[in-house]
PDB file of C-alpha atoms in Angstrom:
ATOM      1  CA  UNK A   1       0.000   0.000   0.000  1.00  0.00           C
ATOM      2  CA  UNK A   2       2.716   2.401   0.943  1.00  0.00           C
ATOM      3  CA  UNK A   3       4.308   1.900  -2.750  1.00  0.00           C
ATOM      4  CA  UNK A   4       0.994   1.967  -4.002  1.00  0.00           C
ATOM      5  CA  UNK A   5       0.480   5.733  -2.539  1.00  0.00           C
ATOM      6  CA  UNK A   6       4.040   6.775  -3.639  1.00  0.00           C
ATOM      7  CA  UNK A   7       3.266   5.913  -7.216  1.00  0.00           C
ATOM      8  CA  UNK A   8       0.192   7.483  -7.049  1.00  0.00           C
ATOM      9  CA  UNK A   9       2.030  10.198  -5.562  1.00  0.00           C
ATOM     10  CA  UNK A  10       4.499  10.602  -8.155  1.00  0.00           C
ATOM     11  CA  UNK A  11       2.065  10.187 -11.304  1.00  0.00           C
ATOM     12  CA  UNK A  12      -0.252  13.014  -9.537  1.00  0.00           C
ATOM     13  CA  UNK A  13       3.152  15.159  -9.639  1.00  0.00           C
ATOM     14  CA  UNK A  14       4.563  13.981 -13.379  1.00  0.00           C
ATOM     15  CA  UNK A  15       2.449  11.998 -15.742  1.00  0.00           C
ATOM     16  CA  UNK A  16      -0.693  12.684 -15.221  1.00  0.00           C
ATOM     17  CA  UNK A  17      -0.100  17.101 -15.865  1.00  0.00           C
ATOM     18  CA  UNK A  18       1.840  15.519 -18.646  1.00  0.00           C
ATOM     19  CA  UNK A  19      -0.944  13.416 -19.614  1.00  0.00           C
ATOM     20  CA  UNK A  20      -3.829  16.648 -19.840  1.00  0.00           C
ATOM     21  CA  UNK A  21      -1.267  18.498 -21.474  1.00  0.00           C
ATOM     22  CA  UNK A  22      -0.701  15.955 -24.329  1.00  0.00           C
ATOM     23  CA  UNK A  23      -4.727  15.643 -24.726  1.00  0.00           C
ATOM     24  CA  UNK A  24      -4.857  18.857 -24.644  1.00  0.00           C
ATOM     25  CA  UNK A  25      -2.697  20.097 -27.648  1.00  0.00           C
ATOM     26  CA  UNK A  26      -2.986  16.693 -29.294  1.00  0.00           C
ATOM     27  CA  UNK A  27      -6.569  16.179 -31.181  1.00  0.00           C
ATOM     28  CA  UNK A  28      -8.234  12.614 -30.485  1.00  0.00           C
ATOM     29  CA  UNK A  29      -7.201  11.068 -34.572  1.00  0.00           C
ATOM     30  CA  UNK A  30      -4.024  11.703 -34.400  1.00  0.00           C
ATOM     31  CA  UNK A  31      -3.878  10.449 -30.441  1.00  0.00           C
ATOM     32  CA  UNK A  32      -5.527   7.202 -31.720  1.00  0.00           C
ATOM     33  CA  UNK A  33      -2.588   7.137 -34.587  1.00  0.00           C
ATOM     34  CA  UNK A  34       0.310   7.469 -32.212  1.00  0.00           C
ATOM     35  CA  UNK A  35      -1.164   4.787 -29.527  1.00  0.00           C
ATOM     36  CA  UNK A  36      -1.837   2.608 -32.429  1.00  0.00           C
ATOM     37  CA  UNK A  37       1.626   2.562 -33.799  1.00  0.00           C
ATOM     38  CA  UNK A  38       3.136   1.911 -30.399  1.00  0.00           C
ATOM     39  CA  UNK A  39       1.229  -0.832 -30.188  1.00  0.00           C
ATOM     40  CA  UNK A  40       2.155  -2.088 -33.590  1.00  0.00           C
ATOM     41  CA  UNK A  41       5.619  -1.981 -32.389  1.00  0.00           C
ATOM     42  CA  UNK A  42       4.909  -4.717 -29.443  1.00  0.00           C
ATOM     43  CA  UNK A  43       4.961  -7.681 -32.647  1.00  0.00           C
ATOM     44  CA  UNK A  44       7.982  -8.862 -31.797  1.00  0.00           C
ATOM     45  CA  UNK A  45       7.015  -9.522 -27.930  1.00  0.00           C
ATOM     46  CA  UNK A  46       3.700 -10.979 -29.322  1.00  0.00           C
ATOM     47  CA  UNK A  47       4.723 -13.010 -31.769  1.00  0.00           C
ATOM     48  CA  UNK A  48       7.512 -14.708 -29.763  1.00  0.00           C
ATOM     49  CA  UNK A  49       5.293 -15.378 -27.258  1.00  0.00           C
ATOM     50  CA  UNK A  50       2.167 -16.717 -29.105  1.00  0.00           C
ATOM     51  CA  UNK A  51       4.941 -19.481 -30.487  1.00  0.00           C
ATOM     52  CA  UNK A  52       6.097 -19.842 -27.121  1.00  0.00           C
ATOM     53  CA  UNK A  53       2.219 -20.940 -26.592  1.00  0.00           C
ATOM     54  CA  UNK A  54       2.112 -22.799 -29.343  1.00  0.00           C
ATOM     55  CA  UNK A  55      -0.590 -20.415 -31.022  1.00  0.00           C
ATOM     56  CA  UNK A  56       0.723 -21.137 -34.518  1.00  0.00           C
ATOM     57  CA  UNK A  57      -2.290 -19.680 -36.232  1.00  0.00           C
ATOM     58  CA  UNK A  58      -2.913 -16.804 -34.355  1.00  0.00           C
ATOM     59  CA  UNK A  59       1.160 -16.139 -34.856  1.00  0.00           C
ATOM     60  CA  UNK A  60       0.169 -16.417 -38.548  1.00  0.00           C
ATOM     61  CA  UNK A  61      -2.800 -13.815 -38.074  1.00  0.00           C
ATOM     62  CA  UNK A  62      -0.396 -11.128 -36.166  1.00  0.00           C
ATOM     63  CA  UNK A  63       2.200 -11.177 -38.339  1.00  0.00           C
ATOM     64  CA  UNK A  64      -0.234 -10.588 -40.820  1.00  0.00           C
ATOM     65  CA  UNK A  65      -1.706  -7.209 -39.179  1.00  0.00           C
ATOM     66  CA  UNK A  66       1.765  -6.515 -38.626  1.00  0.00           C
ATOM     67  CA  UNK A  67       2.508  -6.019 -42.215  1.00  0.00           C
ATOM     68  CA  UNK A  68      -0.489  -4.836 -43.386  1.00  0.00           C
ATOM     69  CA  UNK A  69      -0.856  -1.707 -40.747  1.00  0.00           C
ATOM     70  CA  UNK A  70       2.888  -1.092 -41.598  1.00  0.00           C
ATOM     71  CA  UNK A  71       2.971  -0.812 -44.912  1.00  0.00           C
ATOM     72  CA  UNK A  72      -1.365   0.320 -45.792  1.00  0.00           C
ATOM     73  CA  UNK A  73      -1.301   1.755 -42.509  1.00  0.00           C
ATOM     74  CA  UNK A  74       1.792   3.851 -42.633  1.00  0.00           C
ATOM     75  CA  UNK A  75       3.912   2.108 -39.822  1.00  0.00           C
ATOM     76  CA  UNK A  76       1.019   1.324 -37.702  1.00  0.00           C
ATOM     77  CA  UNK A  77      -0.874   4.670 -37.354  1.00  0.00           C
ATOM     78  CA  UNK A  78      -3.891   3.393 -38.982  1.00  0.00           C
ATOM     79  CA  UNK A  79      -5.264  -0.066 -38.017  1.00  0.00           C
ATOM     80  CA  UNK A  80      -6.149  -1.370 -41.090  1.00  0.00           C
ATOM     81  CA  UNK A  81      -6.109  -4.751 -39.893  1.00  0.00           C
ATOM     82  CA  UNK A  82      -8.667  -4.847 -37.500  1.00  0.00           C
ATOM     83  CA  UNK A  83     -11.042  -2.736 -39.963  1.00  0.00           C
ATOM     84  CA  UNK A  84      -9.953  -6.177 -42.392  1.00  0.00           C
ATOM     85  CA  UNK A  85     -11.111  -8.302 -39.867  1.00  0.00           C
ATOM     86  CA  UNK A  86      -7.908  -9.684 -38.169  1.00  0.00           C
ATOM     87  CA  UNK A  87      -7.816 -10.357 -34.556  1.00  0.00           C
ATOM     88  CA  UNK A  88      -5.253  -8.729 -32.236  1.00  0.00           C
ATOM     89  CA  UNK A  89      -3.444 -10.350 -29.675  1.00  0.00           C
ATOM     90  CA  UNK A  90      -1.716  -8.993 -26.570  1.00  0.00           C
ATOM     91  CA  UNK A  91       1.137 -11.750 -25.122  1.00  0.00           C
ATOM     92  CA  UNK A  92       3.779 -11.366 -23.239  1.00  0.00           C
ATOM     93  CA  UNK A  93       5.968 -13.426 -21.219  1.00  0.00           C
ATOM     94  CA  UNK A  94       4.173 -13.595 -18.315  1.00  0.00           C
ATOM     95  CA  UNK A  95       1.142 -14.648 -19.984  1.00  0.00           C
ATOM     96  CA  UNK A  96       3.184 -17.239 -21.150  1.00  0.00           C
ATOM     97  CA  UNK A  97       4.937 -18.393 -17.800  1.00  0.00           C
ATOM     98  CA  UNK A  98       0.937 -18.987 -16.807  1.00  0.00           C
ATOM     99  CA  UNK A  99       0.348 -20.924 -20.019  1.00  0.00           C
ATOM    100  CA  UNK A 100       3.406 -23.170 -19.076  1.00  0.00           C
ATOM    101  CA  UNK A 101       1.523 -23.906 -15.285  1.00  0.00           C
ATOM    102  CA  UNK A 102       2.638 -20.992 -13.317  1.00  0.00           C
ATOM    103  CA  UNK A 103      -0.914 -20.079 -12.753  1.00  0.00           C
ATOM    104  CA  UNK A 104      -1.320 -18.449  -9.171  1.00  0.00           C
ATOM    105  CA  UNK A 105       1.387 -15.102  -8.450  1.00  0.00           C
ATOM    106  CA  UNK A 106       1.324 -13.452  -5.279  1.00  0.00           C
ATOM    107  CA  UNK A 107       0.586  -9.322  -6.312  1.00  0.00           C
ATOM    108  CA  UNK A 108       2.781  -6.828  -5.572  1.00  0.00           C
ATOM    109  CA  UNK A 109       3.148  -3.191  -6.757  1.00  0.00           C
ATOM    110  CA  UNK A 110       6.893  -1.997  -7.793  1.00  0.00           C
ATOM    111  CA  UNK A 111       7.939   1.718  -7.441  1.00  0.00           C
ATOM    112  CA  UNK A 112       7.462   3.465 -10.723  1.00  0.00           C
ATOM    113  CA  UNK A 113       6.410   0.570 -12.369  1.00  0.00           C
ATOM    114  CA  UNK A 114       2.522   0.032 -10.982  1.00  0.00           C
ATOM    115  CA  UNK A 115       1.460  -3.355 -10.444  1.00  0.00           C
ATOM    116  CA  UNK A 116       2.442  -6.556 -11.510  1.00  0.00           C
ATOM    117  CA  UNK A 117       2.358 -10.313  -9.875  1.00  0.00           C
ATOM    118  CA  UNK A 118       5.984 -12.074  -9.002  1.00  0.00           C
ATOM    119  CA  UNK A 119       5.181 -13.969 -12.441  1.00  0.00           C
ATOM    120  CA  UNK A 120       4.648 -10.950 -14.561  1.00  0.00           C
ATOM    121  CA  UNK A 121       7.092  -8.982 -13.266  1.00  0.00           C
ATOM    122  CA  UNK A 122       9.549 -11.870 -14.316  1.00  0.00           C
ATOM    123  CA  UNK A 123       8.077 -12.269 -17.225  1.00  0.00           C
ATOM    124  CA  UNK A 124       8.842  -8.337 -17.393  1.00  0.00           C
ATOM    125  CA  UNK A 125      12.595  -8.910 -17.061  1.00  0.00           C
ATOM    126  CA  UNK A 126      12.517 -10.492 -21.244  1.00  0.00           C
ATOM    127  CA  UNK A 127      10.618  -7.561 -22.459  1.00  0.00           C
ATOM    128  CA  UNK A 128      14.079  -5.596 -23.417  1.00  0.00           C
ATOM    129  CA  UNK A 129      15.456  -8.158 -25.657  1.00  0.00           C
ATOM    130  CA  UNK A 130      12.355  -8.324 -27.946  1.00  0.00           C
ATOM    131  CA  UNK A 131      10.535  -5.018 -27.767  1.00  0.00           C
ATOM    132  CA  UNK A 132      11.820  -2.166 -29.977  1.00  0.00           C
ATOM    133  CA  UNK A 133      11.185   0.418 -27.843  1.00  0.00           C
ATOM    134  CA  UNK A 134      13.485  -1.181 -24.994  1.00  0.00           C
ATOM    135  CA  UNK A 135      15.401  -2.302 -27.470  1.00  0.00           C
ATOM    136  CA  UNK A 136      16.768   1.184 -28.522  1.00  0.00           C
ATOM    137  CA  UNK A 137      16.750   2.069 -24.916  1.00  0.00           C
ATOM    138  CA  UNK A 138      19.488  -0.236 -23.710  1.00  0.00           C
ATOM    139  CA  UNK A 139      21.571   0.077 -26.696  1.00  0.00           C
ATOM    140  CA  UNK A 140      21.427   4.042 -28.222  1.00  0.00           C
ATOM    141  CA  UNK A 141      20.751   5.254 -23.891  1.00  0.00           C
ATOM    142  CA  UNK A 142      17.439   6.930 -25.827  1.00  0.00           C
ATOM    143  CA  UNK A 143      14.833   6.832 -23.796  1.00  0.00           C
ATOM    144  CA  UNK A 144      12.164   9.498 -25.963  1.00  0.00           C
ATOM    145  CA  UNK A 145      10.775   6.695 -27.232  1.00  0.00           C
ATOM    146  CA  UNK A 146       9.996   4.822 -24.072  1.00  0.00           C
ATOM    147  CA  UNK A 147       8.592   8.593 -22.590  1.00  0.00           C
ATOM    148  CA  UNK A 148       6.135   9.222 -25.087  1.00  0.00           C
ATOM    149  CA  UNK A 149       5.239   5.911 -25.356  1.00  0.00           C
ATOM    150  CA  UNK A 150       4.360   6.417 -21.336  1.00  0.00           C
ATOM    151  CA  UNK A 151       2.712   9.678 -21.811  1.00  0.00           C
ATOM    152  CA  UNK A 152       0.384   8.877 -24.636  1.00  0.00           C
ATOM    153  CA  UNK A 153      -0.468   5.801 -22.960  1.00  0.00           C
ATOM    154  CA  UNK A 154      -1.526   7.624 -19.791  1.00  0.00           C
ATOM    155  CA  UNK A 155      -3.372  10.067 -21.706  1.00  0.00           C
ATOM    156  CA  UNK A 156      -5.716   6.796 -22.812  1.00  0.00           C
ATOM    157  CA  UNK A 157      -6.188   6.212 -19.336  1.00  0.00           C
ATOM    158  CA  UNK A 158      -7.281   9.565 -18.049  1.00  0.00           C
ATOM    159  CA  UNK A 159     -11.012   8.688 -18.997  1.00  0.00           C
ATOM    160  CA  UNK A 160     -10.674   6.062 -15.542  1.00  0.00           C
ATOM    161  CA  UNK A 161      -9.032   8.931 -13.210  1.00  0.00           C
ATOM    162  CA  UNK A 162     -13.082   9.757 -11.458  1.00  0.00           C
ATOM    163  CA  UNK A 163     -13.370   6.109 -11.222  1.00  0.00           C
ATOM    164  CA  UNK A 164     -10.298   5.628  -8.801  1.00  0.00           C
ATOM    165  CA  UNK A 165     -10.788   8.808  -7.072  1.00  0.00           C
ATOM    166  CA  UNK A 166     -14.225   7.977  -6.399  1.00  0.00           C
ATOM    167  CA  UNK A 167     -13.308   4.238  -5.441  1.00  0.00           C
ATOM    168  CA  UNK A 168     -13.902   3.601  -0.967  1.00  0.00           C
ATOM    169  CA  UNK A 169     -10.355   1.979  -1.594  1.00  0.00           C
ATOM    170  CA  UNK A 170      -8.244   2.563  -4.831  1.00  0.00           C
ATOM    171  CA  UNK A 171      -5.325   0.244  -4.014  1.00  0.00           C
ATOM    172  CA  UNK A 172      -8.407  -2.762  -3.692  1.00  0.00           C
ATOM    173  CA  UNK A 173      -9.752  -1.028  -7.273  1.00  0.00           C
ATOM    174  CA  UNK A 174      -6.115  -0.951  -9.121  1.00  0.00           C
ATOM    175  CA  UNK A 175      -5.038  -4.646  -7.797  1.00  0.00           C
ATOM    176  CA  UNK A 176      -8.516  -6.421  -8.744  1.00  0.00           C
ATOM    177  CA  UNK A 177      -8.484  -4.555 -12.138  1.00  0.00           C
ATOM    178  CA  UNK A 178      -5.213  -6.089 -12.926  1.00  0.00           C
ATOM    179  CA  UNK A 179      -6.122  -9.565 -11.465  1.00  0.00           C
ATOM    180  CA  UNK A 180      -8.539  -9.799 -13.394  1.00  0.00           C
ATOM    181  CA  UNK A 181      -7.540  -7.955 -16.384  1.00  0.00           C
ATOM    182  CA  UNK A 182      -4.572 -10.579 -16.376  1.00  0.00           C
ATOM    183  CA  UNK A 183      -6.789 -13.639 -15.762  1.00  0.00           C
ATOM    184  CA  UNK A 184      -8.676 -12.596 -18.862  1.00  0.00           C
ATOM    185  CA  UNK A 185      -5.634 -12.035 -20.904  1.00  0.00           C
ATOM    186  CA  UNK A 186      -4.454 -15.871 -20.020  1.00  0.00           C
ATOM    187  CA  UNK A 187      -7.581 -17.586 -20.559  1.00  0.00           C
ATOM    188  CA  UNK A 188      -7.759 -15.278 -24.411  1.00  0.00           C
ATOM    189  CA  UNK A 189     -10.976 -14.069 -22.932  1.00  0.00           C
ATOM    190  CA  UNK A 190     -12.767 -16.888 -21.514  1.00  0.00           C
ATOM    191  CA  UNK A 191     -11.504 -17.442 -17.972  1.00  0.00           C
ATOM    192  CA  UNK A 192     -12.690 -20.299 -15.934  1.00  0.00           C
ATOM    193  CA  UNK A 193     -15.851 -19.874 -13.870  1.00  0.00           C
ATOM    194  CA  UNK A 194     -15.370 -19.724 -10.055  1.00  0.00           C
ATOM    195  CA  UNK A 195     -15.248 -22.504  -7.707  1.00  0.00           C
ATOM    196  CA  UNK A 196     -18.361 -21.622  -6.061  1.00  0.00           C
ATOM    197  CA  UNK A 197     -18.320 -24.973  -4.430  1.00  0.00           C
ATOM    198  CA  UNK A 198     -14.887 -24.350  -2.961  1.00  0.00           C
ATOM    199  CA  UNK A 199     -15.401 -20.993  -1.630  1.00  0.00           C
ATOM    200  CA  UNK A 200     -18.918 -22.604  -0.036  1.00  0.00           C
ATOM    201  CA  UNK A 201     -16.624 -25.204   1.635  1.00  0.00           C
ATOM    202  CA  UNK A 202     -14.504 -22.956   3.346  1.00  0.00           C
ATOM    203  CA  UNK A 203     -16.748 -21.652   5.340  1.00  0.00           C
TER     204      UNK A 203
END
């Protein structure tokens, strides 16, 4: 909790005034164009990972959207793709480390980084080696990539600020949204039911 306030904290001080002032100069089109080629720049991490799962097909399908929305789409500012019908998929390595059997992760919130579980946050520790961003990071020390790929992704999360400050207990709000968020990533959007049974027998 007390890492959970100093983050807070911290993005109350830098990223989110940051944040309003990018979605303030910056019209909503050409926000939507700069999110979506970040996010066309996480194939690598995706790819790797959905053969790591043994996704062949759906491999197949994002290397597909790759090339189309970065060549039709002008290096991923339009999403062509999607408009032609092809899924997108969001993997990473700890989605992956679950897929393998590490299914349960205690949570835990890092300084600066938000929250993760001891899975993800491993899982965290390959991200450099296959995502460009990182990639250009560790090697050329040039970290504008990285920033404005942290402001503009902030910005797309300003819409949920009233939610937390409204929330009886926003560290209970953040942690469950992730949970679950995570959960739903791992099961590709159909996560098991509950246990209702169980839960009945421990009381």
């Amino acid at each position: 909790r007390k890492i959970h306030a100093f983050n807070m904290g911290v993005d109350k001080a830098i990223m989110k005034p940051v944040a309003k002032g990018y979605d303030y100069v910056m019209p909503d089109a050409p926000q939507r164009g700069v999110r979506n080629f970040f996010k066309n720049l996480a194939y690598p991490v995706t790819f790797i990972n959905l053969l790591l799962q043994g996704k062949f097909t759906a491999s197949m399908d994002e290397t597909a959207r790759f090339l189309m929305n970065s060549t039709v789409g002008l290096a991923g500012f339009f999403d062509v793709a999607t408009k032609a019908g092809l899924p997108r998929h969001e993997e990473d390595m700890g989605q992956t480390l679950a897929v393998w059997g590490w299914k349960d992760s205690r949570y835990l919130v890092m300084p600066f980084f938000g929250p993760y579980t001891l899975r993800d946050f491993l899982g965290r520790s390959f991200y450099g080696y296959a995502h460009p961003i990182s990639y250009v990071a560790r090697e050329y020390d040039n970290y504008w990539p990285m920033v404005i790929d942290l402001a503009t992704l902030r910005a797309e999360l300003l819409p949920f600020d009233d939610q937390l400050q409204s929330a009886s207990d926003p560290y209970i709000l953040v942690r469950d949204v992730y949970l679950q968020n995570r959960e739903f990533r791992i099961y590709d959007g159909d996560p098991p039911a509950p246990d209702y049974d169980a839960l009945l027998d421990e009381f």
